[in-house]
Tab-separated table of C-alpha atoms in Angstrom:
chain	number	residue	atom	x	y	z
I	1	MET	CA	0.000	0.000	0.000
I	2	PRO	CA	1.056	3.647	-0.312
I	3	PRO	CA	3.165	5.051	2.560
I	4	ILE	CA	1.536	6.719	5.556
I	5	GLU	CA	2.453	10.199	4.299
I	6	LEU	CA	0.128	9.545	1.345
I	7	LEU	CA	-2.587	7.706	3.261
I	8	LEU	CA	-3.130	10.374	5.935
I	9	PRO	CA	-3.996	13.184	3.496
I	10	PHE	CA	-6.047	10.660	1.507
I	11	PHE	CA	-8.187	9.764	4.535
I	12	MET	CA	-8.614	13.405	5.535
I	13	SER	CA	-9.531	14.535	2.013
I	14	THR	CA	-11.997	11.672	1.611
I	15	LEU	CA	-13.812	12.517	4.842
I	16	VAL	CA	-14.060	16.172	3.826
I	17	PHE	CA	-15.529	15.230	0.439
I	18	ALA	CA	-17.911	12.724	2.062
I	19	LEU	CA	-19.440	15.323	4.397
I	20	MET	CA	-19.431	18.208	1.924
I	21	PRO	CA	-22.925	18.992	0.577
I	22	GLY	CA	-23.020	18.017	-3.083
I	23	PRO	CA	-25.217	16.453	-5.775
I	24	ALA	CA	-25.196	12.962	-4.197
I	25	ILE	CA	-26.341	14.300	-0.824
I	26	LEU	CA	-29.047	16.426	-2.455
I	27	TYR	CA	-30.176	13.426	-4.500
I	28	THR	CA	-30.353	11.197	-1.411
I	29	ALA	CA	-32.295	13.875	0.465
I	30	ALA	CA	-34.760	14.157	-2.430
I	31	GLN	CA	-35.347	10.399	-2.498
I	32	THR	CA	-35.879	10.469	1.273
I	33	LEU	CA	-38.409	13.281	0.910
I	34	ALA	CA	-40.318	11.319	-1.714
I	35	HIS	CA	-40.048	7.771	-0.373
I	36	GLY	CA	-39.285	8.072	3.329
I	37	ARG	CA	-36.359	6.713	5.312
I	38	ARG	CA	-36.466	3.261	3.703
I	39	GLY	CA	-36.412	4.784	0.236
I	40	GLY	CA	-33.516	7.028	1.258
I	41	PHE	CA	-31.496	4.074	2.507
I	42	HIS	CA	-32.146	2.158	-0.699
I	43	ALA	CA	-31.139	5.211	-2.726
I	44	ALA	CA	-27.876	5.450	-0.762
I	45	MET	CA	-27.182	1.773	-1.417
I	46	GLY	CA	-27.920	2.242	-5.114
I	47	ILE	CA	-25.453	5.119	-5.337
I	48	HIS	CA	-22.981	2.955	-3.422
I	49	LEU	CA	-23.179	0.127	-5.966
I	50	GLY	CA	-23.004	2.572	-8.847
I	51	GLY	CA	-19.877	4.029	-7.278
I	52	PHE	CA	-18.191	0.640	-7.430
I	53	VAL	CA	-18.749	0.656	-11.182
I	54	HIS	CA	-16.728	3.870	-11.374
I	55	VAL	CA	-14.030	2.426	-9.110
I	56	ALA	CA	-13.716	-0.636	-11.344
I	57	ALA	CA	-13.636	1.576	-14.449
I	58	ALA	CA	-10.912	3.756	-12.932
I	59	ALA	CA	-8.832	0.705	-12.020
I	60	ALA	CA	-9.237	-0.691	-15.536
I	61	GLY	CA	-8.374	2.632	-17.135
I	62	LEU	CA	-11.784	2.937	-18.802
I	63	SER	CA	-12.592	6.243	-17.091
I	64	ALA	CA	-9.767	7.851	-19.059
I	65	LEU	CA	-12.062	7.642	-22.104
I	66	LEU	CA	-14.252	10.324	-20.574
I	67	ALA	CA	-11.326	12.707	-20.331
I	68	HIS	CA	-10.023	12.065	-23.843
I	69	VAL	CA	-13.199	11.342	-25.843
I	70	PRO	CA	-15.602	14.283	-25.347
I	71	GLU	CA	-18.378	12.527	-27.253
I	72	VAL	CA	-18.570	9.728	-24.663
I	73	PHE	CA	-18.655	12.247	-21.825
I	74	PHE	CA	-21.402	14.238	-23.572
I	75	VAL	CA	-23.641	11.213	-24.209
I	76	LEU	CA	-23.352	9.972	-20.613
I	77	ARG	CA	-23.893	13.464	-19.205
I	78	ILE	CA	-27.062	14.097	-21.228
I	79	ALA	CA	-28.426	10.608	-20.541
I	80	GLY	CA	-27.873	11.025	-16.805
I	81	ALA	CA	-29.388	14.519	-16.828
I	82	LEU	CA	-32.507	13.404	-18.708
I	83	TYR	CA	-32.997	10.489	-16.327
I	84	LEU	CA	-32.773	12.786	-13.302
I	85	ILE	CA	-35.300	15.167	-14.847
I	86	TRP	CA	-37.598	12.254	-15.724
I	87	ILE	CA	-37.541	10.997	-12.111
I	88	GLY	CA	-38.174	14.520	-10.825
I	89	LEU	CA	-41.133	15.043	-13.139
I	90	GLY	CA	-42.503	11.708	-11.986
I	91	PHE	CA	-42.464	12.930	-8.395
I	92	ILE	CA	-44.160	16.230	-9.255
I	93	LEU	CA	-46.824	14.835	-11.608
I	94	LYS	CA	-47.706	11.892	-9.392
I	95	ARG	CA	-51.198	12.127	-7.971
I	96	SER	CA	-51.603	12.023	-4.220
I	97	GLY	CA	-52.365	8.504	-3.146
I	98	ASN	CA	-53.979	7.089	-0.038
I	99	PRO	CA	-53.094	9.264	2.989
I	100	ASN	CA	-52.671	6.059	5.012
I	101	GLU	CA	-50.161	4.640	2.529
I	102	VAL	CA	-46.724	4.079	3.987
I	103	PRO	CA	-44.245	6.353	2.127
I	104	GLY	CA	-41.388	3.891	2.460
I	105	SER	CA	-43.106	0.883	0.900
I	106	VAL	CA	-41.006	-1.985	-0.392
I	107	GLY	CA	-41.934	-1.287	-4.020
I	108	LYS	CA	-41.002	2.400	-3.810
I	109	ALA	CA	-37.763	1.601	-1.998
I	110	ARG	CA	-36.816	-0.925	-4.675
I	111	ARG	CA	-37.538	1.666	-7.363
I	112	ALA	CA	-35.363	4.217	-5.543
I	113	PHE	CA	-32.572	1.622	-5.408
I	114	LEU	CA	-32.685	0.871	-9.140
I	115	ASP	CA	-33.033	4.537	-10.100
I	116	SER	CA	-30.009	5.414	-7.983
I	117	ILE	CA	-27.801	2.792	-9.607
I	118	ILE	CA	-28.700	4.140	-13.053
I	119	VAL	CA	-28.210	7.771	-12.002
I	120	GLU	CA	-24.778	7.079	-10.529
I	121	VAL	CA	-23.537	4.905	-13.394
I	122	PHE	CA	-24.592	7.536	-15.958
I	123	ASN	CA	-22.903	10.343	-14.040
I	124	PRO	CA	-19.627	10.961	-15.907
I	125	LYS	CA	-18.552	13.563	-13.367
I	126	ALA	CA	-18.414	10.867	-10.694
I	127	ALA	CA	-16.193	8.796	-12.979
I	128	LEU	CA	-13.895	11.770	-13.588
I	129	PHE	CA	-13.675	12.400	-9.850
I	130	TYR	CA	-12.333	8.904	-9.204
I	131	ILE	CA	-9.842	9.027	-12.056
I	132	ALA	CA	-8.607	12.466	-10.953
I	133	PHE	CA	-8.584	11.892	-7.191
I	134	LEU	CA	-7.368	8.330	-6.621
I	135	PRO	CA	-4.103	8.365	-8.653
I	136	GLN	CA	-2.749	11.171	-6.449
I	137	PHE	CA	-2.411	8.661	-3.602
I	138	VAL	CA	-1.041	5.667	-5.501
I	139	ASP	CA	2.554	4.559	-4.989
I	140	PRO	CA	3.949	2.808	-8.101
I	141	ALA	CA	6.785	1.415	-5.965
I	142	ALA	CA	4.439	-0.316	-3.496
I	143	SER	CA	4.134	-4.091	-3.366
I	144	LEU	CA	0.519	-3.989	-4.537
I	145	PRO	CA	-0.049	-3.346	-8.253
I	146	VAL	CA	-1.408	0.070	-9.160
I	147	TRP	CA	-4.810	-1.241	-10.242
I	148	LEU	CA	-5.307	-2.996	-6.890
I	149	GLN	CA	-4.304	0.146	-4.998
I	150	LEU	CA	-6.944	2.045	-6.979
I	151	VAL	CA	-9.560	-0.559	-6.058
I	152	VAL	CA	-8.710	-0.428	-2.331
I	153	LEU	CA	-8.598	3.365	-2.213
I	154	GLY	CA	-11.785	3.622	-4.281
I	155	TRP	CA	-13.523	1.155	-1.964
I	156	PHE	CA	-12.725	3.365	1.022
I	157	VAL	CA	-13.908	6.494	-0.795
I	158	ASN	CA	-17.169	4.814	-1.748
I	159	ILE	CA	-17.767	3.595	1.824
I	160	ALA	CA	-17.114	7.090	3.202
I	161	PHE	CA	-19.435	8.717	0.672
I	162	THR	CA	-22.160	6.192	1.507
I	163	GLY	CA	-21.755	7.064	5.184
I	164	GLY	CA	-22.366	10.721	4.347
I	165	ASP	CA	-25.473	9.780	2.355
I	166	ILE	CA	-26.837	7.678	5.242
I	167	ILE	CA	-26.355	10.584	7.656
I	168	THR	CA	-28.329	12.700	5.193
I	169	VAL	CA	-31.156	10.155	5.215
I	170	PHE	CA	-31.409	10.293	9.016
I	171	PHE	CA	-31.468	14.094	9.169
I	172	THR	CA	-33.903	14.460	6.270
I	173	SER	CA	-36.361	11.841	7.520
I	174	ALA	CA	-36.316	13.341	11.010
I	175	ALA	CA	-36.962	16.839	9.658
I	176	VAL	CA	-39.979	15.875	7.538
I	177	SER	CA	-41.552	13.092	9.639
I	178	ARG	CA	-44.361	15.346	10.891
I	179	MET	CA	-45.199	16.759	7.490
I	180	LYS	CA	-45.617	13.287	6.019
I	181	GLN	CA	-48.449	12.535	8.449
I	182	SER	CA	-50.871	14.417	6.183
I	183	GLY	CA	-51.641	13.992	2.503
I	184	TYR	CA	-50.914	17.688	1.936
I	185	GLY	CA	-47.515	17.330	3.578
I	186	GLN	CA	-46.703	14.333	1.399
I	187	ARG	CA	-47.586	16.353	-1.683
I	188	ILE	CA	-45.259	19.160	-0.627
I	189	MET	CA	-42.452	16.656	-0.108
I	190	GLN	CA	-43.045	15.165	-3.579
I	191	TRP	CA	-42.894	18.603	-5.192
I	192	LEU	CA	-39.773	19.536	-3.250
I	193	ALA	CA	-38.052	16.232	-4.093
I	194	GLY	CA	-38.994	16.522	-7.761
I	195	SER	CA	-37.746	20.106	-7.942
I	196	VAL	CA	-34.392	19.112	-6.440
I	197	LEU	CA	-33.918	16.281	-8.949
I	198	ILE	CA	-34.924	18.446	-11.903
I	199	GLY	CA	-32.475	21.102	-10.721
I	200	LEU	CA	-29.698	18.514	-10.458
I	201	GLY	CA	-30.526	17.232	-13.945
I	202	ILE	CA	-30.424	20.710	-15.463
I	203	LYS	CA	-27.142	21.470	-13.705
I	204	LEU	CA	-25.621	18.246	-15.005
I	205	ALA	CA	-26.843	18.991	-18.546
I	206	VAL	CA	-25.498	22.556	-18.770
I	207	THR	CA	-22.174	22.059	-16.950
I	208	ASP	CA	-19.435	20.653	-19.143
I	209	ARG	CA	-17.115	19.564	-16.323
């Protein structure tokens, strides 16, 4: 593994990134608003699995395509943005259901999980983050091969980011638990969640890097 003088700044930087408010935290909060705590947890796990795809791509050198082939980056960026907007519109246009319906139902949680995997995998900026961040802490002279160092470091980053998302789920669900007791409150949460996702989709679509 890399020497301690590389690992210490790596751990510190990772924790700062994990707790810094960003698109993943906003996305997890939106899913929690729409689907309750269970849906938020499933969304966090979906992002977690999608993150491992980026870690594997970085270790295999595939993420470098995004930096050197703009067309690939553009297609992934637009696809991810459109999917975010589509999910957001689904939240906003959805009719209010039974007031006694449990927001965090198994079906909704499973949908949040699958949506989150797709959103994360089609987020080229996440892929570029891993390929730009991880190599700074790799030691070519270490006993482990470079690709395995990238996998180990990426695994830690992904775990830390998931921890930040889970903290977000707890805080968000606690803040809106009273509002969700009424059908009107649920509708407000759906509109708020949908607006956040649409905003994230538009930001992803119009920002090149």
